[in-house]
mmCIF file of C-alpha atoms in Angstrom:
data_model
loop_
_atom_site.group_PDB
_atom_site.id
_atom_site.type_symbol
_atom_site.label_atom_id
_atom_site.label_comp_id
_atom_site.label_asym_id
_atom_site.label_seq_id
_atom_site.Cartn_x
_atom_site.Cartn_y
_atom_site.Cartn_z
ATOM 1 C CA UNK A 1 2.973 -3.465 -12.892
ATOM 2 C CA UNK A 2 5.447 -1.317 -11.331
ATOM 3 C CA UNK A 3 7.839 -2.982 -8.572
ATOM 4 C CA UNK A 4 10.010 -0.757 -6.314
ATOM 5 C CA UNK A 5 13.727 -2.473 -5.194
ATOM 6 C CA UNK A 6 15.198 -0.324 -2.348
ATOM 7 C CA UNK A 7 19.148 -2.807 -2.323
ATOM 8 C CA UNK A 8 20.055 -3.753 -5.425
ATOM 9 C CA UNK A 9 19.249 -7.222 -6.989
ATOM 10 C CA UNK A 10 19.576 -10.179 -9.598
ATOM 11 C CA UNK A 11 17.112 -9.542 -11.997
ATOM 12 C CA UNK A 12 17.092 -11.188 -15.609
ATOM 13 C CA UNK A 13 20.940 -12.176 -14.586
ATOM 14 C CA UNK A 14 22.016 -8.924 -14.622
ATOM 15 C CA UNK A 15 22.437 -6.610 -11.652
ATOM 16 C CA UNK A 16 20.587 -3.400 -11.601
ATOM 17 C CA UNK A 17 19.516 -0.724 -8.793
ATOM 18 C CA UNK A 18 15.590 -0.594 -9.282
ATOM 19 C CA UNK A 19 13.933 -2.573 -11.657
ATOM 20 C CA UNK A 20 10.460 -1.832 -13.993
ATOM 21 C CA UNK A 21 8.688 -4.610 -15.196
ATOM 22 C CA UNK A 22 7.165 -3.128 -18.700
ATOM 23 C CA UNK A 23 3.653 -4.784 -20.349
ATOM 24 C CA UNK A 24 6.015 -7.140 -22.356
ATOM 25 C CA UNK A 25 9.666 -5.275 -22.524
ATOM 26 C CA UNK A 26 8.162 -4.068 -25.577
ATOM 27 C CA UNK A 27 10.789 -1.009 -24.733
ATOM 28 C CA UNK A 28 13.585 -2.872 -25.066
ATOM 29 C CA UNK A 29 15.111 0.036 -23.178
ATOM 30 C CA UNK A 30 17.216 -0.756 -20.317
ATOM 31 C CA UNK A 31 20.795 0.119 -18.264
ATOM 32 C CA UNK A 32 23.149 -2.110 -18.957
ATOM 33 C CA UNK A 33 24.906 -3.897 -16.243
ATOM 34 C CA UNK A 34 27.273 -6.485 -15.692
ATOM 35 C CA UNK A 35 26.384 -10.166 -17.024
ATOM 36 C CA UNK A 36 26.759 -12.775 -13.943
ATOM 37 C CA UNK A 37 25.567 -15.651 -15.615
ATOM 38 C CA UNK A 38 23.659 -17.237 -17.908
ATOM 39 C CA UNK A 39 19.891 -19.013 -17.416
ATOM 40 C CA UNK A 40 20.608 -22.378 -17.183
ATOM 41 C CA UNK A 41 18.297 -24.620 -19.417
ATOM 42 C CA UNK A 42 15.594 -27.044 -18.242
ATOM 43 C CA UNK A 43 16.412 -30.900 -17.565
ATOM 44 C CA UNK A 44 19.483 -31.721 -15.261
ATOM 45 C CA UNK A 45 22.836 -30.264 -14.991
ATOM 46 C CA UNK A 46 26.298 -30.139 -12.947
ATOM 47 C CA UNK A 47 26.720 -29.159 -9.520
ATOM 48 C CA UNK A 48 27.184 -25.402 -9.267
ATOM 49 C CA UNK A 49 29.161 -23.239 -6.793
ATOM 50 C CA UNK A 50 27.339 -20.694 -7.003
ATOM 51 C CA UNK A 51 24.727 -19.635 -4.134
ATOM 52 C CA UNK A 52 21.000 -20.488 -4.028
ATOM 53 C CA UNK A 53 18.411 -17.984 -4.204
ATOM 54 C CA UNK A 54 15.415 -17.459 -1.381
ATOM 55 C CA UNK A 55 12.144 -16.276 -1.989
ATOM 56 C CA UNK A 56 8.765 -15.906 -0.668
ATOM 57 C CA UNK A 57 5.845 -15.796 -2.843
ATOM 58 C CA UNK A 58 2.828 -13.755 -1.394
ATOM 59 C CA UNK A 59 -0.548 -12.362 -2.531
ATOM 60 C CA UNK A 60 -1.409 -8.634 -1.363
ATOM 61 C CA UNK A 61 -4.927 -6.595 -2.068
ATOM 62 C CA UNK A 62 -4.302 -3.675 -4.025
ATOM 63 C CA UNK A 63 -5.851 -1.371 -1.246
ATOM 64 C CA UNK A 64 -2.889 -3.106 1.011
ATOM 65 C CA UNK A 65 -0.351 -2.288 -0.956
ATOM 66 C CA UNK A 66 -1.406 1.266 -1.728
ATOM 67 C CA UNK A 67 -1.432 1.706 1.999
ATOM 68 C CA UNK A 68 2.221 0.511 1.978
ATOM 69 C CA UNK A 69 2.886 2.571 -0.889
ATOM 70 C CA UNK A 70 1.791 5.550 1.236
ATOM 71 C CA UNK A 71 3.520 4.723 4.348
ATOM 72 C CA UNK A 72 6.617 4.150 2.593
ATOM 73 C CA UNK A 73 6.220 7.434 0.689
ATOM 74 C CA UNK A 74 5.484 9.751 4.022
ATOM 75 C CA UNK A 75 1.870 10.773 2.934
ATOM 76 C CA UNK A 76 -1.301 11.421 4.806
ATOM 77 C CA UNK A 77 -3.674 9.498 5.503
ATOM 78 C CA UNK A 78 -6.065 10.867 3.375
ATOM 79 C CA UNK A 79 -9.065 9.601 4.845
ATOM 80 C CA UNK A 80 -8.795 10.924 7.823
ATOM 81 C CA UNK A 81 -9.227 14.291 5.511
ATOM 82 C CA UNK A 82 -12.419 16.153 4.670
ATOM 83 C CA UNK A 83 -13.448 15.466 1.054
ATOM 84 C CA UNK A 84 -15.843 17.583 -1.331
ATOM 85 C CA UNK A 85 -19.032 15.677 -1.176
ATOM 86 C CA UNK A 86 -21.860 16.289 -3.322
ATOM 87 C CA UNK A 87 -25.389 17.406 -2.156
ATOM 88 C CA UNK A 88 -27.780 14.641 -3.648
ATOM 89 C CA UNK A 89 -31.807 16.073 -3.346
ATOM 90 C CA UNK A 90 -33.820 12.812 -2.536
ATOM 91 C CA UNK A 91 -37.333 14.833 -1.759
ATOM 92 C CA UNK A 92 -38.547 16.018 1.330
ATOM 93 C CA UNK A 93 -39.295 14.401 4.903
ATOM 94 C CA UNK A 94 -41.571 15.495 7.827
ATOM 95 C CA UNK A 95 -38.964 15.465 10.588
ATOM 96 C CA UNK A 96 -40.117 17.895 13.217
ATOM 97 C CA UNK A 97 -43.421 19.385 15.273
ATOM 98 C CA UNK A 98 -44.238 23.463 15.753
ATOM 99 C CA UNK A 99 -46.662 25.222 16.910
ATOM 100 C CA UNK A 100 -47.180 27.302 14.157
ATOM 101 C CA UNK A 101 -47.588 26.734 10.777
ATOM 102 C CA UNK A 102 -50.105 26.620 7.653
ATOM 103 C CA UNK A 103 -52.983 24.740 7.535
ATOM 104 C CA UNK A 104 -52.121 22.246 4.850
ATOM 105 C CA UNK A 105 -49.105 20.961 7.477
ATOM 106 C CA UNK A 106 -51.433 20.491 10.101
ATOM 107 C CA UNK A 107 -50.983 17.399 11.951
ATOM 108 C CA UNK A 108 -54.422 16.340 13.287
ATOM 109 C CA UNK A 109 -53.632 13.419 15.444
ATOM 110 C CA UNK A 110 -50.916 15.183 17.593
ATOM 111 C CA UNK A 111 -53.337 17.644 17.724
ATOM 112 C CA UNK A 112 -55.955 15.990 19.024
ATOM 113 C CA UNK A 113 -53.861 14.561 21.823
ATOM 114 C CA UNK A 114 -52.660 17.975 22.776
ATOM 115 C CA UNK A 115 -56.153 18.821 22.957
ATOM 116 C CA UNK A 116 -56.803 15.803 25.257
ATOM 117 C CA UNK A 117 -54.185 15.959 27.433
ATOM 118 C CA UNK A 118 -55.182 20.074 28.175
ATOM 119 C CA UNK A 119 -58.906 18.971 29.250
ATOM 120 C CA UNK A 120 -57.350 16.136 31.342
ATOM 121 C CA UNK A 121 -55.399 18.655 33.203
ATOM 122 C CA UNK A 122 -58.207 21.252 33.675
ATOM 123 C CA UNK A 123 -60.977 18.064 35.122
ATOM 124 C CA UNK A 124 -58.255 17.322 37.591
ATOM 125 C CA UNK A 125 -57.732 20.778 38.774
ATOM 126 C CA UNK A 126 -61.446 21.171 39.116
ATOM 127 C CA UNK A 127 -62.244 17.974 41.072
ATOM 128 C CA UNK A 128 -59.173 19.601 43.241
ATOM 129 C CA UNK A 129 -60.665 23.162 43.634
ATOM 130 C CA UNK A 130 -64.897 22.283 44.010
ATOM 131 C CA UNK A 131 -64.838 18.535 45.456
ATOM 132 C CA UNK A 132 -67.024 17.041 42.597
ATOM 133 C CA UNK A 133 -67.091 14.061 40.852
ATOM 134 C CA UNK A 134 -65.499 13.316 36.802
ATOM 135 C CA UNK A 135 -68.298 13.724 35.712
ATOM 136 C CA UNK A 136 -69.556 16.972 36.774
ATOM 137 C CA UNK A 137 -66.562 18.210 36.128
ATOM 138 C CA UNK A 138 -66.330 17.177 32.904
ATOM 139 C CA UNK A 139 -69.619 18.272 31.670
ATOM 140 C CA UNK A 140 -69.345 22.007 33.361
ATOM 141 C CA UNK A 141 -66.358 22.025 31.776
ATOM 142 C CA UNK A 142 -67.913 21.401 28.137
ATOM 143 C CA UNK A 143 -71.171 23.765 28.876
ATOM 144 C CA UNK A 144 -68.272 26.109 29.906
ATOM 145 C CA UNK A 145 -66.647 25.488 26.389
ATOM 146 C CA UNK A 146 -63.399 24.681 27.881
ATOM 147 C CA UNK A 147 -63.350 28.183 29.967
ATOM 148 C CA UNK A 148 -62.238 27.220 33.502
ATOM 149 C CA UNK A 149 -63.428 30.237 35.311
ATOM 150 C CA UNK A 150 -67.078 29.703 33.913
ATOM 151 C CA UNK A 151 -66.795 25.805 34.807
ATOM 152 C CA UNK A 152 -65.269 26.397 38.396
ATOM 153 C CA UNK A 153 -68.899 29.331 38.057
ATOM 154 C CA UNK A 154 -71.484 26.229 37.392
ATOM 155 C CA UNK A 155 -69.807 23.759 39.605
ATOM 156 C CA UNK A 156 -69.610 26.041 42.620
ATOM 157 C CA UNK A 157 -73.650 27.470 42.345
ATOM 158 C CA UNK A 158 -76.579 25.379 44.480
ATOM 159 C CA UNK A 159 -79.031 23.533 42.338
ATOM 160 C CA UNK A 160 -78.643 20.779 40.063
ATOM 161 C CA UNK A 161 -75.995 20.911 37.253
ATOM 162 C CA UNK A 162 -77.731 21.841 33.926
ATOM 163 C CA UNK A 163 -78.164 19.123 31.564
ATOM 164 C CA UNK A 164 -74.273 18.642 29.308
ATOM 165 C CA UNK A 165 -73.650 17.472 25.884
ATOM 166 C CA UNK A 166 -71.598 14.774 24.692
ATOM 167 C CA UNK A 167 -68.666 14.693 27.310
ATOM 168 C CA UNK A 168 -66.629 13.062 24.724
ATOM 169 C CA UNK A 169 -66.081 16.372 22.950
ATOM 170 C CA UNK A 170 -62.790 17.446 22.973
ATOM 171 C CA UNK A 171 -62.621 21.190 21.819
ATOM 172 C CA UNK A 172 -59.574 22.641 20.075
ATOM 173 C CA UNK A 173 -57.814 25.641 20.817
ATOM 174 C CA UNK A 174 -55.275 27.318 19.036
ATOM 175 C CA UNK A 175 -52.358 26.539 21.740
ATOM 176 C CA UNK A 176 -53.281 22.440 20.869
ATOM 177 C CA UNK A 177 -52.492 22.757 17.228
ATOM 178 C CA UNK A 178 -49.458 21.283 16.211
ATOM 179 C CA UNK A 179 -47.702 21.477 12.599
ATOM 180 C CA UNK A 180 -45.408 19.129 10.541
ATOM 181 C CA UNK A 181 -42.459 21.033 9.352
ATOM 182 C CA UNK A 182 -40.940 19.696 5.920
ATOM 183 C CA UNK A 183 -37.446 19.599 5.554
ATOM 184 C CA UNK A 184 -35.366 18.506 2.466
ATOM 185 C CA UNK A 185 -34.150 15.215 2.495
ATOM 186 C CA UNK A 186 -30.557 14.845 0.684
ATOM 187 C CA UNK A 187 -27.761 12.399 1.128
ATOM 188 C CA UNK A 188 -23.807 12.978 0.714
ATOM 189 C CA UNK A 189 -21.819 11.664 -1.816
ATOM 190 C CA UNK A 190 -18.279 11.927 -1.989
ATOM 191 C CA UNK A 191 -17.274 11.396 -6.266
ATOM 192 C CA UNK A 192 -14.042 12.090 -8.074
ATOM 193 C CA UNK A 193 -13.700 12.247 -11.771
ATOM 194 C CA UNK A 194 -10.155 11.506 -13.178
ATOM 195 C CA UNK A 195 -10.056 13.604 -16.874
ATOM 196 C CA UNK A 196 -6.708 12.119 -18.349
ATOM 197 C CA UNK A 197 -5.587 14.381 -20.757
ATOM 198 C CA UNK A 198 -2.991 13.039 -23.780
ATOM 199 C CA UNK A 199 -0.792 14.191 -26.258
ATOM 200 C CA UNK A 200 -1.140 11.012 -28.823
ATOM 201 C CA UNK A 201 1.231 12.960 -31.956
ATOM 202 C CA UNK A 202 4.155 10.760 -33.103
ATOM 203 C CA UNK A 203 6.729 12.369 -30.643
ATOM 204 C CA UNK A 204 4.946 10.157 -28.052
ATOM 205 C CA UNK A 205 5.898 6.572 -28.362
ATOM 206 C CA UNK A 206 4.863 3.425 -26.800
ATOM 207 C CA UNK A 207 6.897 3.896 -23.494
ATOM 208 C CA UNK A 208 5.788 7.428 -23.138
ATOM 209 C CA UNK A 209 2.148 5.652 -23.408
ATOM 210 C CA UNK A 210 2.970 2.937 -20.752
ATOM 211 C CA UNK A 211 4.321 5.538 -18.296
ATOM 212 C CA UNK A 212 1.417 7.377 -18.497
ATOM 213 C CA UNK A 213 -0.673 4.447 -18.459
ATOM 214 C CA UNK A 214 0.900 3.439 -15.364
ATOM 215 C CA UNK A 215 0.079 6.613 -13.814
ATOM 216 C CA UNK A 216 -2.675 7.259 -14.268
ATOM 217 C CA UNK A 217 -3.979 3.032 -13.084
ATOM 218 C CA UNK A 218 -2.411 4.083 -9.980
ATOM 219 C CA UNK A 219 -4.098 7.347 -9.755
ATOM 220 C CA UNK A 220 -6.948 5.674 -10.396
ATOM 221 C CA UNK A 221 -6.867 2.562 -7.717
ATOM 222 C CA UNK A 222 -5.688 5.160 -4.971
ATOM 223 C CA UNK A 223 -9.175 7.766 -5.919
ATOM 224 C CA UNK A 224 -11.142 4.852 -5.354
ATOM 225 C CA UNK A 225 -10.255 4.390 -1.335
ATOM 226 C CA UNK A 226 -10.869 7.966 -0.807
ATOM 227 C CA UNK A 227 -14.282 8.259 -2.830
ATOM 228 C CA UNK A 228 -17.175 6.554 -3.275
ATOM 229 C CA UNK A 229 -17.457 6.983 -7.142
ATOM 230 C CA UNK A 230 -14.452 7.556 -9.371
ATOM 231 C CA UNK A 231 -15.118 8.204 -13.070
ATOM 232 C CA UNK A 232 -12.051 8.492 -15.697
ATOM 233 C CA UNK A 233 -12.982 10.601 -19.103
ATOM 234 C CA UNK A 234 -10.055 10.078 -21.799
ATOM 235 C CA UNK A 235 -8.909 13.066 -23.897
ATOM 236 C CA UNK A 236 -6.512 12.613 -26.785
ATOM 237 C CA UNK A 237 -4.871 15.519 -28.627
ATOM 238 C CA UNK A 238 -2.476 16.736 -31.347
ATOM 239 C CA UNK A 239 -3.705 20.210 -32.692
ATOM 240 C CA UNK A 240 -7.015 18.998 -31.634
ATOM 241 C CA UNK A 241 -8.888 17.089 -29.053
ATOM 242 C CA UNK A 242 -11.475 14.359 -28.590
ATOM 243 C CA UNK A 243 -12.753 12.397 -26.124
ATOM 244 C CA UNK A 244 -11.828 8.825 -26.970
ATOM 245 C CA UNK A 245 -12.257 5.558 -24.968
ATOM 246 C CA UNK A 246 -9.199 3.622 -23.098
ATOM 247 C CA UNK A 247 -8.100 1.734 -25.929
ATOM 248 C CA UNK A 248 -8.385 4.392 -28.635
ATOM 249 C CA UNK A 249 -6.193 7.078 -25.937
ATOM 250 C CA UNK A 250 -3.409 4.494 -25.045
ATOM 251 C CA UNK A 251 -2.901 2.321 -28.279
ATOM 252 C CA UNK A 252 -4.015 5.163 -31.112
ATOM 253 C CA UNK A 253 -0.935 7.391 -32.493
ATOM 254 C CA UNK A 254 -1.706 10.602 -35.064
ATOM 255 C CA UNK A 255 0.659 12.410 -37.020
ATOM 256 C CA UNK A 256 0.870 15.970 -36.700
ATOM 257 C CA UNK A 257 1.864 18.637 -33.995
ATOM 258 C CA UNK A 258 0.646 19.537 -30.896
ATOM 259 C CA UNK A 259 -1.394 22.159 -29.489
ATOM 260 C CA UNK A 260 -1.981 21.368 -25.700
ATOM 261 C CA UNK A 261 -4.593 23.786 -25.288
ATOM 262 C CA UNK A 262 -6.938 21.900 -27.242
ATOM 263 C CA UNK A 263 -7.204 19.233 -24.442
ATOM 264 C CA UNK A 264 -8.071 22.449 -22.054
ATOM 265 C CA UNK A 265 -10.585 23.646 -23.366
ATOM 266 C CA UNK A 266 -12.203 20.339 -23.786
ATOM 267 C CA UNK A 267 -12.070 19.605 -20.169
ATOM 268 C CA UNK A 268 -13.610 22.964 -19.018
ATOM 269 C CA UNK A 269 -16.523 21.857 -21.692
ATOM 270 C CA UNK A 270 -16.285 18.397 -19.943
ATOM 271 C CA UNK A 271 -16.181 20.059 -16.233
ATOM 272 C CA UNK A 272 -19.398 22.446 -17.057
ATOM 273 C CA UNK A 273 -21.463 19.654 -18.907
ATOM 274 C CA UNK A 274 -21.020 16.740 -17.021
ATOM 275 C CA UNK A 275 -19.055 17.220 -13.992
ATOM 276 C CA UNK A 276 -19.547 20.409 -12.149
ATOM 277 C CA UNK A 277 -17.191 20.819 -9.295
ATOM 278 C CA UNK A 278 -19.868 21.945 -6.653
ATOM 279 C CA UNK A 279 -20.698 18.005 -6.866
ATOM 280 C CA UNK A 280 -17.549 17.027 -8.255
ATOM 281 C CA UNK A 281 -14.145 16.328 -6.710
ATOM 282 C CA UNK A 282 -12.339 16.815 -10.285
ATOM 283 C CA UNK A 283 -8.700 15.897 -11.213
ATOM 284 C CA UNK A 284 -7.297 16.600 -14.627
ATOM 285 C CA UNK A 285 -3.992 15.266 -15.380
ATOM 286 C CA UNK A 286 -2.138 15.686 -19.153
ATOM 287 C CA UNK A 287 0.859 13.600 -19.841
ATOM 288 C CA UNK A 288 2.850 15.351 -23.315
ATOM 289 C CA UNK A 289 6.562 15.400 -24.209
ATOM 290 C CA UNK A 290 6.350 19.249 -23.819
ATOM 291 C CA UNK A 291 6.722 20.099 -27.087
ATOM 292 C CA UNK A 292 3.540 22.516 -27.595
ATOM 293 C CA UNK A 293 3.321 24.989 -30.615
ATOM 294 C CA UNK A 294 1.023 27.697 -28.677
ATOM 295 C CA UNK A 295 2.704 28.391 -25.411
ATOM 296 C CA UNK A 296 1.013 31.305 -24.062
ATOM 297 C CA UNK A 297 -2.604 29.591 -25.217
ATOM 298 C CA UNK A 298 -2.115 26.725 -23.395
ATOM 299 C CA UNK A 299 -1.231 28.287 -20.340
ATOM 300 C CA UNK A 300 -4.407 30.529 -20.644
ATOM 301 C CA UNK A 301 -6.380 27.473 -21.366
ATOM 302 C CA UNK A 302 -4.788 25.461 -18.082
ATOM 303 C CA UNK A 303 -5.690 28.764 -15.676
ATOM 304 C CA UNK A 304 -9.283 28.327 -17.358
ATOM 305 C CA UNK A 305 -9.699 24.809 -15.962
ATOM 306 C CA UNK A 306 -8.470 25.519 -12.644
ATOM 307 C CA UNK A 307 -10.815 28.677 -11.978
ATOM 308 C CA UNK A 308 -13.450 26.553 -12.076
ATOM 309 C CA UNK A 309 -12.268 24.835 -8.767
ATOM 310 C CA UNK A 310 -10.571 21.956 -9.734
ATOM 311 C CA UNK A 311 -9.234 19.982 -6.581
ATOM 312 C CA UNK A 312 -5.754 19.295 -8.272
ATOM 313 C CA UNK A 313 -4.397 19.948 -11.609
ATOM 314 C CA UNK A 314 -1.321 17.531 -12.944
ATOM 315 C CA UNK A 315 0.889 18.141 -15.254
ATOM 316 C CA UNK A 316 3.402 15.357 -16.616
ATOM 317 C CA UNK A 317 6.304 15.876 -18.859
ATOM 318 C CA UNK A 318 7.821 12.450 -20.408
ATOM 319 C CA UNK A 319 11.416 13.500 -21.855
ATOM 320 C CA UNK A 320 13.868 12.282 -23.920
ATOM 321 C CA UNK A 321 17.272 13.133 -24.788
ATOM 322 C CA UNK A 322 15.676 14.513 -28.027
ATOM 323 C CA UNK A 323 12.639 16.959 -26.929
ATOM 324 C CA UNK A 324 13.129 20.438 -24.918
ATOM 325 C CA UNK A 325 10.809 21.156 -21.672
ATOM 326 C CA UNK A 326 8.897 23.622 -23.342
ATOM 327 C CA UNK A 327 5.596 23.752 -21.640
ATOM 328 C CA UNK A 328 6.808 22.774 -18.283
ATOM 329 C CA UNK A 329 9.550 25.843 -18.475
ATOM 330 C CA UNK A 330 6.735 28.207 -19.185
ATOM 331 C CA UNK A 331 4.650 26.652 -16.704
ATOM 332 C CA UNK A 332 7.339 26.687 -13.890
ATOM 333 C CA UNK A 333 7.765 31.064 -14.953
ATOM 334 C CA UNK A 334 4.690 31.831 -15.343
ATOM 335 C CA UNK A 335 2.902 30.429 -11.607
ATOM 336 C CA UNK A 336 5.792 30.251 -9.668
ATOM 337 C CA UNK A 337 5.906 26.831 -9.665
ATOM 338 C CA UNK A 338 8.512 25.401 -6.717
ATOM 339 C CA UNK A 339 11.147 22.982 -8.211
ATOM 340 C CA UNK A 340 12.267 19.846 -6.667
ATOM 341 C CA UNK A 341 13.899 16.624 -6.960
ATOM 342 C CA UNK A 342 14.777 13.131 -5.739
ATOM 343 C CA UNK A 343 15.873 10.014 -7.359
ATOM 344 C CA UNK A 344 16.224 11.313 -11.035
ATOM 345 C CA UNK A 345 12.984 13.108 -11.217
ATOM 346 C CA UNK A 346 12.066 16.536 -11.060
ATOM 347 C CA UNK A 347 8.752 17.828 -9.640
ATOM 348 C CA UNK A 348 6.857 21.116 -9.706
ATOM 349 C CA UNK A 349 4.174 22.478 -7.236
ATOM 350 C CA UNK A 350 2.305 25.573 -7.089
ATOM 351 C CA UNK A 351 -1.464 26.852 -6.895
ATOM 352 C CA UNK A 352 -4.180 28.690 -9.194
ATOM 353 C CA UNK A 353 -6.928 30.230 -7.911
ATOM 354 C CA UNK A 354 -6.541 27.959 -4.583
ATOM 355 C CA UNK A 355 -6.263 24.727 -6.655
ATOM 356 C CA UNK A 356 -3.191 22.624 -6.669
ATOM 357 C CA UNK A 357 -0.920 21.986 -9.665
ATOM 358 C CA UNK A 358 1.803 19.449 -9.626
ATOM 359 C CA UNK A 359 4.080 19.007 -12.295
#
């Protein structure tokens, strides 16, 4: 849980600008501030002096307050935004009627009718043009085999009408055939995968862990009002990387050093295997402390993952007053990243082959 304070506030009975509510203050890390007063203990006590405290107690959705969060922040609406949605094949569906076509498409009803409503068309004009009955007309028109010239011919000589077959006969020509064209059915699916990338070597402790954690579960909840399916793969790394589940990448530590690009190349296998991006709206994000042993790797291996079309790349650097910004320096030199900052944190943006990278 992450709560943000814009005035300052009495939290814990001491006074602070902002406050972070940890898992379980497991940290321990804080600002100090000035003491106002202690927690009184249960059961009755004396009149105090000092003022009461109001409050409202409220539940919220998590969609709400994301939608706060974003208002509040001065982002887009993203939904309002085209997203990448993947092509799903479903088979195929007759949807439309030519004139041409193959045999094997041949739709014989509609046919038929077409053929119908032609021989309807021609009686009537002959009744019209030699004053005789349905009947006659119909039946020249069959001895004719559907030629009008040769029916108006019998109708229109003296004598008797020659004996006619079954006037039920409906003869075919090629302008009544009609043909089924097949189209491909396929339905639209707008999916995100979330591959959250970690360096899990000693230098990262459990607050490093939380923050990330915390990240990436908002990440996470604001994918999921944008896309219809959000997956999250878990990476862990020191020199070398594995996918792991949730609890193994957020609780597990490993001794050791670090070698980021590990993680990279591990996500382009992901990417290509599981999660191409032609169907696949794909986000990687790696939290480390910076402290990488194979710069110019790394950075190969990060340019790797992002020419295969990634929609955004993150990068997130947890300092202390101990560790240097080593990848995140090279990063920033090497693509031009823009630097800037607000509230105590520093942010980088920039672009690799037309995908996004934040840092």
């Amino acid at each position: 849980w992450l709560f943000h304070i814009h005035k300052k506030i009495k939290e814990g009975w001491l006074e602070f600008d902002t406050a972070m509510a940890t898992p379980d203050m497991m940290s321990k890390v804080g600002r100090l501030g000035k003491i106002l007063g202690r927690r009184p203990k249960p059961g009755p006590g004396q009149p105090g002096d000092e003022p009461g405290v109001d409050y409202l107690e409220t539940e919220i959705e998590l969609e709400e307050l994301i939608e706060m969060m974003l208002q509040d922040l001065g982002l887009p609406n993203l939904k309002q935004k085209e997203v990448r949605e993947a092509v799903i094949p479903k088979g195929w569906t007759f949807d439309s009627i030519e004139k041409h076509g193959i045999r094997p498409r041949l739709d014989k009803k509609r046919s038929i009718k077409e053929a119908i409503k032609r021989t309807e068309v021609l009686v009537s004009q002959l009744m019209r043009e030699t004053g005789r009955n349905e009947a006659e007309c119909r039946a020249a028109l069959g001895l004719a085999e559907g030629d009008m010239v040769k029916a108006a011919g019998l109708l229109e000589s003296p004598g008797p009408m020659p004996e006619a077959g079954d006037s039920s006969e409906i003869r075919l020509k090629s302008s009544d055939l009609r043909f089924r064209t097949l189209t491909e059915d396929i339905e639209y699916q707008s999916n995100a995968v979330v591959i959250a990338m970690m360096d899990v070597s000693g230098s990262m402790g459990t607050m490093k862990k939380y923050i990330a954690r915390s990240f990436f579960f908002w990440m996470l909840s604001f994918l999921k009002t944008i896309y219809k399916t959000v997956d999250i793969r878990f990476i862990a790394h020191t020199t070398e990387a594995k996918l792991v589940d949730e609890h193994e990448f957020f609780h597990k530590g490993e001794s050791g050093g670090t070698q980021c690009y590990s993680a990279y190349d591990l996500a382009s296998e992901l990417i290509d295997a599981e999660y191409p991006t032609a169907r696949w709206n794909v986000y990687p994000f790696h939290f480390s402390d910076g402290e990488d042993w194979d710069v110019d790797r790394t950075i190969q291996s990060l340019k790797s993952v992002m020419d295969r079309g990634v929609a955004t790349f993150g990068y997130g650097e947890i300092q202390t007053e101990y560790s240097a910004s080593v990848l995140m320096e090279a990063l920033r030199k090497d693509l031009s990243l823009k630097k800037f900052g607000q509230n105590g944190l520093v942010f980088f943006e920039g672009e690799w082959s037309k995908s996004p990278l934040l840092g």
